[in-house]
Short mmCIF file of C-alpha atoms in Angstrom, two decimals:
data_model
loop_
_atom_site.label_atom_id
_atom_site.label_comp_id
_atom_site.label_asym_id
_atom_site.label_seq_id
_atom_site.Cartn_x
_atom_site.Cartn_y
_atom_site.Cartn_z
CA UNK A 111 84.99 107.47 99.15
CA UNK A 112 82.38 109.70 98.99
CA UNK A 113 81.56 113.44 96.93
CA UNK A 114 85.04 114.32 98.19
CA UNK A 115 87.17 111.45 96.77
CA UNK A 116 89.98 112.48 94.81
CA UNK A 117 91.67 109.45 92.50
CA UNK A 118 94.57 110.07 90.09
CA UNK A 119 91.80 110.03 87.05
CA UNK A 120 91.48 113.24 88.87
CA UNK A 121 94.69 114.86 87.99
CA UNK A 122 95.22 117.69 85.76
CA UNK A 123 98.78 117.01 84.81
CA UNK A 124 98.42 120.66 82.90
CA UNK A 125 98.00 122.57 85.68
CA UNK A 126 101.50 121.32 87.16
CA UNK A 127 105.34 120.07 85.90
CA UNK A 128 105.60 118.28 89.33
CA UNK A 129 103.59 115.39 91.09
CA UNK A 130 104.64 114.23 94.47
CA UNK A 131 102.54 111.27 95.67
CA UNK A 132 102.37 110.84 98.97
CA UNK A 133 103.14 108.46 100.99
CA UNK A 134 105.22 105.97 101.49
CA UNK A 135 106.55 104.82 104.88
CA UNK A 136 110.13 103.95 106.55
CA UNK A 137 109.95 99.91 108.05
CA UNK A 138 111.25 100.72 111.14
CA UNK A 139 112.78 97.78 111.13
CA UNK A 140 114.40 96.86 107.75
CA UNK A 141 115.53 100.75 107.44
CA UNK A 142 113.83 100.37 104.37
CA UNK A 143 111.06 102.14 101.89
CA UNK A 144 107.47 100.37 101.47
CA UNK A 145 104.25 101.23 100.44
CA UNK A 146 102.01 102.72 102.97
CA UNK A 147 98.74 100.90 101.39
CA UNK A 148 99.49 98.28 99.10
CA UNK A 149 95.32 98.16 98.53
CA UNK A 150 95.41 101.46 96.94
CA UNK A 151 99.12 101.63 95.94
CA UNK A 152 99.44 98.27 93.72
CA UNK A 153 95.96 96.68 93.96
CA UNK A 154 94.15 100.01 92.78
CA UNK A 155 97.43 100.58 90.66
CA UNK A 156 97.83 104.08 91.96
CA UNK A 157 101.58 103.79 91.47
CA UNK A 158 100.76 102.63 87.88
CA UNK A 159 97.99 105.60 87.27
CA UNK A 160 99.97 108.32 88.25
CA UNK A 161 103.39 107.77 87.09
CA UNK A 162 101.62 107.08 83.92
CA UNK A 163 101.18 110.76 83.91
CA UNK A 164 104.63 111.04 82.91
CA UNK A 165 103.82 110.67 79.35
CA UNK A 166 102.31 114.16 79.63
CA UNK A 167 105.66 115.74 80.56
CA UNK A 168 104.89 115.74 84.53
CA UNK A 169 107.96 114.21 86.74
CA UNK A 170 106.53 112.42 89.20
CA UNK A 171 108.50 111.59 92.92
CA UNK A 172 107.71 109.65 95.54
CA UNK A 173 107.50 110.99 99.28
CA UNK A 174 108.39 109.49 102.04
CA UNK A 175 107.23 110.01 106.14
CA UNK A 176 104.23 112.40 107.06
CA UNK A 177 103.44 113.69 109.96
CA UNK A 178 101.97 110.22 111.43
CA UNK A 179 105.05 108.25 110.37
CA UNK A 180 107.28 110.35 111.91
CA UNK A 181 106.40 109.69 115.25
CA UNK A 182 108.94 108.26 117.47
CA UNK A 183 112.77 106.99 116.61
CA UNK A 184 113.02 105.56 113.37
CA UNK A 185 113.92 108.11 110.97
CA UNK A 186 116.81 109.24 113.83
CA UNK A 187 117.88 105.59 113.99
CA UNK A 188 117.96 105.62 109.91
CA UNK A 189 120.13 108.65 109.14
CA UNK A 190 122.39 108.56 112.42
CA UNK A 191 123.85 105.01 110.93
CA UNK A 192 125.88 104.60 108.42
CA UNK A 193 125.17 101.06 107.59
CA UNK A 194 121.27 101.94 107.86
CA UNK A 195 121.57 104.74 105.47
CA UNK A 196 123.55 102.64 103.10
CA UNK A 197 120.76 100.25 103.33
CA UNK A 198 117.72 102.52 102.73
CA UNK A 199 119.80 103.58 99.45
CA UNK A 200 120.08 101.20 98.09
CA UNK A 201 116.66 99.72 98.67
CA UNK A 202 115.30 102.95 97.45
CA UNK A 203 117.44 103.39 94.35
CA UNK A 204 116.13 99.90 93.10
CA UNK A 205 112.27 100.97 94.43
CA UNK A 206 111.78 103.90 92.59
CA UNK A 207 113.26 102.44 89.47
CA UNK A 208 111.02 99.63 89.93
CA UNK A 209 108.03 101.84 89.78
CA UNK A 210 108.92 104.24 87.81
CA UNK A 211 108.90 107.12 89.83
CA UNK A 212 111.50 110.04 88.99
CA UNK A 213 112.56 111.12 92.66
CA UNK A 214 112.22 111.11 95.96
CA UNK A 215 110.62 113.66 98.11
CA UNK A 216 111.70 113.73 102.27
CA UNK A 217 109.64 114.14 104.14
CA UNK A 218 110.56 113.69 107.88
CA UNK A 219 108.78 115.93 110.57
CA UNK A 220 111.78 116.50 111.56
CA UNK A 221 114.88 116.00 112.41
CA UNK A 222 116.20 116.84 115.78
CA UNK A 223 111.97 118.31 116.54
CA UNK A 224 109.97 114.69 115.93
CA UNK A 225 106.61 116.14 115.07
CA UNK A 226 107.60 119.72 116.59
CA UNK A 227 108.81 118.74 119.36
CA UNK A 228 112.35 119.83 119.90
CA UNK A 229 113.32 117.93 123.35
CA UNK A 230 112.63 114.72 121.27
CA UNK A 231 115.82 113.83 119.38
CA UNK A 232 119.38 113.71 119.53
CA UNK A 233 121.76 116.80 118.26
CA UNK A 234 123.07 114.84 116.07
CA UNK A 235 120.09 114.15 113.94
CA UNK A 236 120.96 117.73 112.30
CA UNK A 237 124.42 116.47 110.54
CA UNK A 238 123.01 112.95 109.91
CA UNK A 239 120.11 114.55 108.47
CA UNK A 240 122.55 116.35 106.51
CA UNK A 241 125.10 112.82 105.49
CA UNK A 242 121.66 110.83 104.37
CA UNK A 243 121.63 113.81 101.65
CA UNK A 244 124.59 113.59 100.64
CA UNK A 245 124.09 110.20 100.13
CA UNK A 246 121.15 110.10 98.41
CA UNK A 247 122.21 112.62 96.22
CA UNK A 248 125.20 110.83 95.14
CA UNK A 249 123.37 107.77 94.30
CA UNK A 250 120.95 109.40 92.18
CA UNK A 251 122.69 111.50 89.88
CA UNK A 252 124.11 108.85 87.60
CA UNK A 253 120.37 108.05 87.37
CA UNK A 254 118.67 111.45 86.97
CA UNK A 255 116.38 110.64 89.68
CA UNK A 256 115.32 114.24 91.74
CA UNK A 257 115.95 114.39 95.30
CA UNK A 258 113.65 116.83 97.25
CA UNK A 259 112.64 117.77 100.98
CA UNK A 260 109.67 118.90 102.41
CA UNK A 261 110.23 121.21 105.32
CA UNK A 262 109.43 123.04 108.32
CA UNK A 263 108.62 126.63 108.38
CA UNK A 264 109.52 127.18 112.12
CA UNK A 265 112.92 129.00 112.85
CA UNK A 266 113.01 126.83 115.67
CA UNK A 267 112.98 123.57 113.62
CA UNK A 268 115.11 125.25 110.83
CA UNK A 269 117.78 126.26 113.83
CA UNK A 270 117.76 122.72 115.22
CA UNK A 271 117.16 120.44 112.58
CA UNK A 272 118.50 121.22 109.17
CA UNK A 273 121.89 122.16 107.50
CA UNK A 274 120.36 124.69 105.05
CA UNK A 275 123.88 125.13 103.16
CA UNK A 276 123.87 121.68 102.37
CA UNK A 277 120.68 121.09 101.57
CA UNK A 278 120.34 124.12 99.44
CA UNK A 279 123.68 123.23 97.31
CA UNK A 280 121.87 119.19 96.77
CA UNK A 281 118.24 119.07 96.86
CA UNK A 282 116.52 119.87 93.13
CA UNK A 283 114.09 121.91 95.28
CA UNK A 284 113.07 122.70 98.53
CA UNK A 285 108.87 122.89 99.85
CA UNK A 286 108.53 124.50 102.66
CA UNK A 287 105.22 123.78 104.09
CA UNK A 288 103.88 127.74 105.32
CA UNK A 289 100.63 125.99 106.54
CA UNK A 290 99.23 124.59 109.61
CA UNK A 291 101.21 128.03 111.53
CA UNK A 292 97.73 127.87 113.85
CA UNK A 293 95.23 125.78 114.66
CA UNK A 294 92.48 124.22 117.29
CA UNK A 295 95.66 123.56 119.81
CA UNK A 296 96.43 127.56 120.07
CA UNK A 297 92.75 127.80 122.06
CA UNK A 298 92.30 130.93 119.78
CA UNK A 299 91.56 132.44 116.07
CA UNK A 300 94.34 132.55 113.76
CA UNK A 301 95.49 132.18 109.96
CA UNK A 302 96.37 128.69 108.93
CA UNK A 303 98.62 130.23 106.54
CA UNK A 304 99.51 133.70 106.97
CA UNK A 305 101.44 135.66 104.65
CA UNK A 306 102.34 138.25 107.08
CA UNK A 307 102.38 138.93 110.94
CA UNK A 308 99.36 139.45 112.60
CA UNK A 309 99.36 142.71 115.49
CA UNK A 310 98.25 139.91 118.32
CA UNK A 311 100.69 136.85 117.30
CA UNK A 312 102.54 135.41 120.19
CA UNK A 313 104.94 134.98 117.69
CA UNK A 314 106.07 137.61 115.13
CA UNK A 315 108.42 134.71 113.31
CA UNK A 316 104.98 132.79 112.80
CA UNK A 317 104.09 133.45 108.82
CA UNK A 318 105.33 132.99 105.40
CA UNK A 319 107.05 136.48 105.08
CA UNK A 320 109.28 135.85 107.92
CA UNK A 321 109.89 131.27 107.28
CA UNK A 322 110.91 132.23 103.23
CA UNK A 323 113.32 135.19 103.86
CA UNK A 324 114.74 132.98 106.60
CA UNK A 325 115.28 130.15 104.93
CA UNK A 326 116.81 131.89 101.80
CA UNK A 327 119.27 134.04 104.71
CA UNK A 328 120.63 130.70 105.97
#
C-alpha cells in the first residue's frame, strides 16, 4: 500500500538471474512448509506472478523463516529429528513442485543463536543443521531444484551454528546477509553495512571485509 508498494509487476527480471521470494513459514506443529499470507500468496497470485518470471530465464526459490519466524524452538525441534526432517522433505519436495518454484532458500536466524542469541539453543542444532542439508540436498538433485542458505555474518554465529565444510560442498550458493552489523540497539552511530572496520568499533570482526574472508577460511 501506498507510494512505496512494491508488487511483482514491479520486477525487473533483467537486472537479476535469481529471485528469492520471501517468505514462507515452518508450522510449528506439522514440521511442515506453508504460506506465510495466503491473501497475497494465492489470492493476489503472487506465487503465480513471480514464478511466471521464469519464462524470462530468472530461477526463482522459495525462502523459508525470517527473522520473526525464527523466534523460539521450532526450527531446533525440525532439524534435531529425524522423523521431522523426513517430514518437512517431503512436504517441501511436493510444495515447490506444486508451485513451481525452482529451490529453496534457508533461512533460519539461526541455528544454535535463535535470533542472535547464542544461550538460546542446543549444541546440537549445529550438526542437525548440518543432516537437514544433507537431506535436502539429496532429495533435490534428481529434481534440479537449488538448495540455498541465507546466513549470518557474525563469527560468533558462524562458530556456533553452522558446519561451513558441509554447507559449502551442498548448497548452490551461499548469502550472507553483511547488513543490519549496527543499529538503534547499539545507543550510538554506526554503518548498517560496513565494508571495513571502523577506528571506534567495539568490535573489529563487525564488517563485510572481516564476515567474507571468514567464511571463505572455514
Amino acid at each position: 500500500q501506498g507510494t512505496g508498494k512494491y508488487l511483482p509487476a514491479d520486477i525487473d527480471p533483467d537486472l537479476c538471474t535469481h529471485v528469492i521470494y520471501g517468505f514462507a513459514v515452518l508450522d510449528g506443529d506439522q514440521m511442515i512448509i506453508k504460506p506465510h499470507d495466503t491473501w497475497a500468496d494465492f489470492d493476489n497470485k503472487f506465487y503465480e506472478k513471480v514464478t511466471a518470471l521464469k519464462k524470462r530465464g530468472v530461477k526463482v526459490s522459495l525462502a523459508i523463516g525470517g527473522w520473526n519466524d525464527s523466534a523460539g524452538g521450532k526450527y531446533s525441534k525440525l532439524v534435531n529429528s529425524a522423523q521431522n526432517r523426513q517430514r518437512f522433505t517431503e512436504h517441501v519436495l511436493n510444495f515447490l513442485l506444486e508451485h513451481n518454484f525452482d529451490g529453496l532458500d534457508l533461512d533460519w536466524e539461526y541455528p544454535k543463536c535463535w535470533q542472535v542469541n547464542c544461550n538460546m539453543g542446543p549444541e546440537s542444532d549445529k550438526e542437525a543443521f548440518a543432516a537437514w542439508v544433507r537431506e535436502l540436498h539429496a532429495a533435490f538433485q534428481p529434481h534440479g531444484l537449488l538448495l540455498s542458505a541465507a546466513v549470518s555474518p557474525s563469527k560468533t554465529v558462524i562458530d556456533a551454528g553452522y558446519d561451513v565444510p558441509v554447507m559449502s560442498e551442498l548448497l548452490d550458493w551461499i548469502a550472507v546477509m553483511a547488513y543490519d552489523y549496527h543499529g538503534q540497539w547499539d545507543k550510538r552511530t554506526g554503518h548498517v553495512a560496513p565494508m571495513y572496520a571502523h577506528p571506534e568499533d567495539d568490535d573489529v570482526t563487525f564488517n563485510t571485509n572481516f564476515t567474507i574472508h571468514y567464511w571463505a577460511s572455514q
